[in-house]
Short mmCIF file of C-alpha atoms in Angstrom, two decimals:
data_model
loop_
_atom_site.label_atom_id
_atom_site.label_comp_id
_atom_site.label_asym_id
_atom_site.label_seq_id
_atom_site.Cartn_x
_atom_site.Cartn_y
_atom_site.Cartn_z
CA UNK A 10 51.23 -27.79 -2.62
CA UNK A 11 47.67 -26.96 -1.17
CA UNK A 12 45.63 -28.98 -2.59
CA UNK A 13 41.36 -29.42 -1.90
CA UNK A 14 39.51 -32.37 -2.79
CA UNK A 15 35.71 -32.55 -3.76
CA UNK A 16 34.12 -35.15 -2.89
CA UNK A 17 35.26 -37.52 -0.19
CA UNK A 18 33.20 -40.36 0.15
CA UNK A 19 33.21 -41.82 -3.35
CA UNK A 20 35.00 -44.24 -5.04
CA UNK A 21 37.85 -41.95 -6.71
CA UNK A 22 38.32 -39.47 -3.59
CA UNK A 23 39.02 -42.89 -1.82
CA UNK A 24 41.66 -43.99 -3.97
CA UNK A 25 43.22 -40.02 -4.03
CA UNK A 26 43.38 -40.05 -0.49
CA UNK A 27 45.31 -43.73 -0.74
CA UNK A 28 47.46 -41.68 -3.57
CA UNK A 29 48.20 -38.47 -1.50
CA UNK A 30 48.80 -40.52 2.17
CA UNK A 31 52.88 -40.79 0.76
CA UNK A 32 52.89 -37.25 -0.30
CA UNK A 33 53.89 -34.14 1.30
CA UNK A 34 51.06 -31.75 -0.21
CA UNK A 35 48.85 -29.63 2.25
CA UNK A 36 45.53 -31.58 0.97
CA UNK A 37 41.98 -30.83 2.33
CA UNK A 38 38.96 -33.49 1.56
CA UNK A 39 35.39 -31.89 1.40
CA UNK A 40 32.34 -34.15 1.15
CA UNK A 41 28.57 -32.81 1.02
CA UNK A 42 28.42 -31.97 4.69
CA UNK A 43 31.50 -29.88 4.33
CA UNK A 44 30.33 -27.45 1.35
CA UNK A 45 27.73 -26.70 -1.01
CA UNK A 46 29.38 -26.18 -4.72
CA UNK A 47 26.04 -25.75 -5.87
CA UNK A 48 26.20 -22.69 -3.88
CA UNK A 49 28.99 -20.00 -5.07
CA UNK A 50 28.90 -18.32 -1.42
CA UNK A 51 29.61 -21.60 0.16
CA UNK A 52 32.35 -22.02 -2.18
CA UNK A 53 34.16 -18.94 -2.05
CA UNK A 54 33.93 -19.11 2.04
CA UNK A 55 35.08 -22.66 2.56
CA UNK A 56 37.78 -22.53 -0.29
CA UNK A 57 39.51 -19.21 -0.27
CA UNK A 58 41.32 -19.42 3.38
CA UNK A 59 42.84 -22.48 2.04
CA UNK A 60 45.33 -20.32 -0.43
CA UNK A 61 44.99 -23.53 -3.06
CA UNK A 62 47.25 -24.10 -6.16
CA UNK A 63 44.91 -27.32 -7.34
CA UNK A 64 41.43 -28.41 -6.91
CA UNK A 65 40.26 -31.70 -7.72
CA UNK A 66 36.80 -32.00 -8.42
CA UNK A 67 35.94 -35.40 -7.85
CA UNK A 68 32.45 -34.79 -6.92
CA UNK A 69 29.77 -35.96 -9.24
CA UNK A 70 25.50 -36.81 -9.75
CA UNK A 71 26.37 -40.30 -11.35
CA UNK A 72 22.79 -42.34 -10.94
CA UNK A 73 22.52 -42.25 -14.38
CA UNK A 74 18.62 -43.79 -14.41
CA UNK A 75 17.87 -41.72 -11.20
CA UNK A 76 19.03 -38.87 -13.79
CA UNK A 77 16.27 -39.11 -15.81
CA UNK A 78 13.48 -38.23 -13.60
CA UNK A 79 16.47 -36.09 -10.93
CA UNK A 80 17.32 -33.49 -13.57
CA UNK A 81 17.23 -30.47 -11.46
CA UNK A 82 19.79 -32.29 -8.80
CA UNK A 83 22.00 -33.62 -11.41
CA UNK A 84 22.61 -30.57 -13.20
CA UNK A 85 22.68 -28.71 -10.13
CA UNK A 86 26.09 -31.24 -8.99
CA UNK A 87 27.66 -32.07 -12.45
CA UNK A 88 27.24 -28.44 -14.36
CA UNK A 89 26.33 -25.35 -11.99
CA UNK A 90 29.34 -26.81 -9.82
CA UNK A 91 31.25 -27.22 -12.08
CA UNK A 92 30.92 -23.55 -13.75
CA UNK A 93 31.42 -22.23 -9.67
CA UNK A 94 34.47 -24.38 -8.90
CA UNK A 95 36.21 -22.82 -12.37
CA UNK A 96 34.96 -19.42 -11.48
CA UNK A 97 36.20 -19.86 -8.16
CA UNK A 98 39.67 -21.27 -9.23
CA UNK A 99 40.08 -18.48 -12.38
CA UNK A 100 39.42 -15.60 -9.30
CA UNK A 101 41.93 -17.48 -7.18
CA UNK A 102 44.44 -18.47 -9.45
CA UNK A 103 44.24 -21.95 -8.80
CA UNK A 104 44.64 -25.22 -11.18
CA UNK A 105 41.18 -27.28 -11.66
CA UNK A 106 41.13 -31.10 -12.29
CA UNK A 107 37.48 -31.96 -13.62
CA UNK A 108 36.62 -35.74 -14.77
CA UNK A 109 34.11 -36.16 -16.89
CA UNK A 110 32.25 -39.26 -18.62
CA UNK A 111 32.23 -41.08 -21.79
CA UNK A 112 28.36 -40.86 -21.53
CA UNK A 113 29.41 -37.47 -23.36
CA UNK A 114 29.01 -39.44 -26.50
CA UNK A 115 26.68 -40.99 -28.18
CA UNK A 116 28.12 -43.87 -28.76
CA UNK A 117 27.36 -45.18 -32.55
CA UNK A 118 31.03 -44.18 -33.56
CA UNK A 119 32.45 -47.30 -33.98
CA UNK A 120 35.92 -46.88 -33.19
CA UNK A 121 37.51 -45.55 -29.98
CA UNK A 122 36.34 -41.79 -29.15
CA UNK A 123 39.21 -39.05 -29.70
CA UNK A 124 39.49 -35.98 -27.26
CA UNK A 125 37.80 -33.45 -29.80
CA UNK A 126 35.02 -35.66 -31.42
CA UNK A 127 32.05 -34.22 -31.34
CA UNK A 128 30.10 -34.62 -28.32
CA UNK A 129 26.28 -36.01 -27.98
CA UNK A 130 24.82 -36.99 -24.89
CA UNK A 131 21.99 -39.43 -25.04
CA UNK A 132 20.70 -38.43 -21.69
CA UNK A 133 20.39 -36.20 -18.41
CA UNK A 134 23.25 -37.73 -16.98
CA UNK A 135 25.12 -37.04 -20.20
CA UNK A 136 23.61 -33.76 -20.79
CA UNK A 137 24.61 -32.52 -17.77
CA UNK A 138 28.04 -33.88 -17.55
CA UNK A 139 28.79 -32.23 -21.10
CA UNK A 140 27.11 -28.47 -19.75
CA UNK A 141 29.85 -29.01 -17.10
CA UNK A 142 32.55 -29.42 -19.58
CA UNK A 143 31.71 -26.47 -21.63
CA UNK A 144 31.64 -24.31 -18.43
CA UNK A 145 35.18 -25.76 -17.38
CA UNK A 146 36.52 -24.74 -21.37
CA UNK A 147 34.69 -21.88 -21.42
CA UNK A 148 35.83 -20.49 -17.88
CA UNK A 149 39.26 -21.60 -17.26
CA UNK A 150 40.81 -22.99 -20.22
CA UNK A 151 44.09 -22.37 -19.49
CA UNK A 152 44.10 -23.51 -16.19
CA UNK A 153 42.37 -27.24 -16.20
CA UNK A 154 43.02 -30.27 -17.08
CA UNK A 155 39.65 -32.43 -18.09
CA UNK A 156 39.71 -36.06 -17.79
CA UNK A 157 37.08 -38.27 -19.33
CA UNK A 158 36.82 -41.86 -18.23
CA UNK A 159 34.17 -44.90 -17.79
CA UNK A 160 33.15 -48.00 -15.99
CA UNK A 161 34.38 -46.96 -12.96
CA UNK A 162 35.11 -49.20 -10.01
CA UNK A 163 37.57 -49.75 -6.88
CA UNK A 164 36.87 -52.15 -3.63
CA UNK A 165 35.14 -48.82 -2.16
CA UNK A 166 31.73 -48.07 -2.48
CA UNK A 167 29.20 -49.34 -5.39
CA UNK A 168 30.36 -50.56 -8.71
CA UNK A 169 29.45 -53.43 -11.28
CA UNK A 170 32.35 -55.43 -9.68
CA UNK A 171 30.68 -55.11 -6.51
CA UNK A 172 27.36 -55.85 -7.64
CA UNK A 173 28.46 -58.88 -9.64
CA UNK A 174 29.62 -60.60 -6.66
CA UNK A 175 27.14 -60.65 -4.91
CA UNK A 176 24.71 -61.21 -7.26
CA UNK A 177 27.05 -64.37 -8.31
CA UNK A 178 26.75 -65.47 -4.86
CA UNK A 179 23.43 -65.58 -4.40
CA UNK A 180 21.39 -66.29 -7.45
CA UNK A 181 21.26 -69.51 -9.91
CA UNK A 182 22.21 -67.71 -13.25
CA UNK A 183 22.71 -64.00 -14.02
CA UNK A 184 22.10 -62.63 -17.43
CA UNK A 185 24.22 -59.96 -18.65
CA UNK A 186 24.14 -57.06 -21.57
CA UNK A 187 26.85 -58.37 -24.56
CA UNK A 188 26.09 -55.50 -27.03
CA UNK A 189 27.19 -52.47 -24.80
CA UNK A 190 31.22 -52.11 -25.42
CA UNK A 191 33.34 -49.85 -23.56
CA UNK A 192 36.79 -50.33 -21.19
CA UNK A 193 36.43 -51.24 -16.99
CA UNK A 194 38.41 -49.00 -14.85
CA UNK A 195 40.18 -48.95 -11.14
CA UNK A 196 39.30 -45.98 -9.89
CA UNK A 197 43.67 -46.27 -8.31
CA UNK A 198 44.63 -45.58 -12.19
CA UNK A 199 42.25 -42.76 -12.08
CA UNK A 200 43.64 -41.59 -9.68
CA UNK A 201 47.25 -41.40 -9.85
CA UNK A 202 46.33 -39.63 -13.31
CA UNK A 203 44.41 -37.02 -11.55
CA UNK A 204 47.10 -36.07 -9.47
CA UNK A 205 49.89 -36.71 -12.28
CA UNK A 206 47.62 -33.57 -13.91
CA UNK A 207 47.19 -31.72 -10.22
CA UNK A 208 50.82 -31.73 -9.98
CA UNK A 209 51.98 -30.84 -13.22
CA UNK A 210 49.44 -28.86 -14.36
CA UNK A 211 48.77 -30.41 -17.41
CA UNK A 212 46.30 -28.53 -19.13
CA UNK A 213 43.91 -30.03 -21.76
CA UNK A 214 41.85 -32.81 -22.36
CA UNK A 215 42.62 -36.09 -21.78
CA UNK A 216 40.75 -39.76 -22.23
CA UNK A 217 41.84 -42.25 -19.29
CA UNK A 218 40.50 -46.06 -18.91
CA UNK A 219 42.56 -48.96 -18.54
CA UNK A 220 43.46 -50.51 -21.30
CA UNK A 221 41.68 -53.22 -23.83
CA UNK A 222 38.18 -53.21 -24.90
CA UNK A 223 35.02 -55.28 -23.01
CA UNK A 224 31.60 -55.78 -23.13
CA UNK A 225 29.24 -55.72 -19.92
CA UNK A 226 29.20 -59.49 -20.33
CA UNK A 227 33.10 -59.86 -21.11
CA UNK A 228 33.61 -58.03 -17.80
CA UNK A 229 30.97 -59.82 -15.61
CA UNK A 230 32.82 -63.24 -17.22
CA UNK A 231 36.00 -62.12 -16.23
CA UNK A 232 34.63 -61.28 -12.71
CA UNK A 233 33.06 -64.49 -11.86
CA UNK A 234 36.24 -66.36 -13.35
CA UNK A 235 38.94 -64.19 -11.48
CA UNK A 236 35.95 -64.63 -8.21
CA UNK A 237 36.48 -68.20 -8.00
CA UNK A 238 40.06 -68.18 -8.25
CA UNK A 239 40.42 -65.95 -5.47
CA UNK A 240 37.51 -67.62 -3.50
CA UNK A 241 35.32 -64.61 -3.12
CA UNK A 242 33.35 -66.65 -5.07
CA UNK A 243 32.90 -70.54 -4.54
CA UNK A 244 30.73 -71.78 -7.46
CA UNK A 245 30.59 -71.07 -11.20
CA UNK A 246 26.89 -69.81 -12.19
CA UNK A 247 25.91 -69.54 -15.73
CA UNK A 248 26.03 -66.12 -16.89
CA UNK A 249 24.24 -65.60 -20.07
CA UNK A 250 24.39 -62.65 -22.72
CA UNK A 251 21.22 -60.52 -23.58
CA UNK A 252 21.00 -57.36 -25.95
CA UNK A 253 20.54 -54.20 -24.43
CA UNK A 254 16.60 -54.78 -26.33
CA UNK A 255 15.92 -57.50 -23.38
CA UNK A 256 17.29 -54.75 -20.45
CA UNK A 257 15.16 -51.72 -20.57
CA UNK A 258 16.68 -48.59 -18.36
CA UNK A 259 15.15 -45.21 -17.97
CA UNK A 260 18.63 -43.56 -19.47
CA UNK A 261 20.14 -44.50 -22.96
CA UNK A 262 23.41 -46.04 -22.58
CA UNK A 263 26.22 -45.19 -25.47
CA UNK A 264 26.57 -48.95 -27.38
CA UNK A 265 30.03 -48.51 -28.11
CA UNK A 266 32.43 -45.56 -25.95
CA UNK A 267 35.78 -46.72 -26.15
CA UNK A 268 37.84 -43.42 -25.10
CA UNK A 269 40.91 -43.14 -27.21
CA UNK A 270 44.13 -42.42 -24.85
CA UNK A 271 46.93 -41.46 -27.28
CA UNK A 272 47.35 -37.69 -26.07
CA UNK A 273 47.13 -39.14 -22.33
CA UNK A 274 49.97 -41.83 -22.57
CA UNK A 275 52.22 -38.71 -23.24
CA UNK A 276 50.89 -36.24 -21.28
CA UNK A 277 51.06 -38.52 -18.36
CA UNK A 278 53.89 -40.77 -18.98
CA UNK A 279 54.81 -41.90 -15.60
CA UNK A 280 51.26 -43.63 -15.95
CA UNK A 281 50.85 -45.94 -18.28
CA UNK A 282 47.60 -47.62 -18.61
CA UNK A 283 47.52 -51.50 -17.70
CA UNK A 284 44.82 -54.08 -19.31
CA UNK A 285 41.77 -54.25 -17.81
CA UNK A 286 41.56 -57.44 -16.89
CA UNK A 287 45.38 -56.98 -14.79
CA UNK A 288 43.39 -53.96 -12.97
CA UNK A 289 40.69 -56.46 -12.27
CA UNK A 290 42.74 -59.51 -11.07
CA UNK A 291 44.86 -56.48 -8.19
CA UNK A 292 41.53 -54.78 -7.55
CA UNK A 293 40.00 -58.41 -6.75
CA UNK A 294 43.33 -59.49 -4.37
CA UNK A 295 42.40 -56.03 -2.49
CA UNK A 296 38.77 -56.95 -1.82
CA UNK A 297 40.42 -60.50 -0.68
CA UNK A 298 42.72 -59.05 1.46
#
């Protein structure tokens, strides 16, 4: 299969290029110097000799306080590239895998999201994400598979996992938001569910996480504790919860976006989400290693 990837430096096109090194697909990685998917000429020239069955779009603006003030830029990545890459792929007759964010939500629910809840964004980042959703549904329905997730992190790049430990290394205490709730994912789950969808085809839309439930502080808790174990970390610092009140951002973040993944443990059988904290502990003995 001829497959492209978007987006080649971050944390998810690091763990599909881990995915696809045992496969036998035809697979071509573009980062920002490579194309322009803001641009629909630059997409049409550096896609089309390809002859691609599946794009993964795995590209996206994700500074979600940057977003605030960056509005042009982020829309620019996670809608008007969105609306070329299905245009491209619906002219081309090829299969798009989008992920998108629980920031779609606004996050007062209560209980965990379902795939066709209502959507609410409670700011640029989450605007922008959802205009790139409706051009995907709108444009190639029956040819794309969207993927919502959250908290995601992997040993590549920068994540909250990442952050943690170093903050946990260097400071005295840490204080940490308790009243945001959501589910921590490895980007290498992600993954495999990206190209579970790539190679099937699977079209709809799908929640992925890990599994369980956590809180900012729950996760940060977890870190530090699984840290030590694995000496990445060699003291125990208190780490004390705050409300969200005490941590003014620029962007509103949803209080409670637990994604409900009932329609994705059958569309994607072969990958069954694993706990959180599991992820965690293997993502951790990676970083070690």
């Amino acid at each position: 299969m001829n497959i492209a990837i978007i987006g080649k430096s971050g944390q998810l096109a690091f763990e599909l290029s881990r995915e696809l090194k045992t496969t036998k697909h035809n697979v071509t990685y573009f980062g920002r110097e490579d194309i322009d998917i803001t641009s629909t000429a630059s997409v049409e020239e550096k896609l089309s000799p390809l002859s691609l069955e599946v794009v993964i779009n795995a590209s996206a603006y994700t500074a979600v306080d940057k977003a605030e003030e960056d509005t042009e830029a982020c829309n620019a990545v996670n809608a008007l590239a969105v609306k070329n890459l299905a245009a491209f792929c619906k002219a081309n007759g090829a299969f798009l895998v989008h992920v998108s964010t629980d920031y779609v939500f606004n996050g007062h629910k209560g209980s965990p999201y379902l795939t066709d809840d209502p959507i609410e964004p409670q700011g640029a980042y989450g605007r922008s994400k959802a205009e790139g959703e409706k051009a995907l549904l709108e444009i190639l329905p029956e040819a794309s598979c969207l993927i919502r997730t959250a908290w995601v992190y992997s040993s590549h790049g920068n994540n909250f996992v990442k952050t943690m430990l170093r903050l946990m290394a260097d400071k005295p205490q840490l204080t940490v938001i308790d009243d945001q709730v959501g589910t921590p994912t490895w980007a290498k789950g992600l993954a495999e569910v990206c190209l579970c969808a790539a190679v099937n085809k699977t079209v709809g839309v799908y929640h992925w996480t890990d599994e369980g439930v956590a809180s900012w502080y729950d996760f940060a808790l977890a870190i530090q504790e699984l840290g030590v174990e694995k000496e990445l970390l060699d003291k125990v610092i208190p780490v004390l919860p705050i409300p969200s009140s005490q941590y003014p951002t620029p962007a509103k973040r949803p209080h409670y976006s637990v994604l409900d993944k009932q329609t994705a443990r059958k569309a994607f059988a072969s990958c069954q989400p694993t706990h959180w904290r599991k992820q965690l502990d293997s993502m951790l003995e990676e970083l070690k290693a």
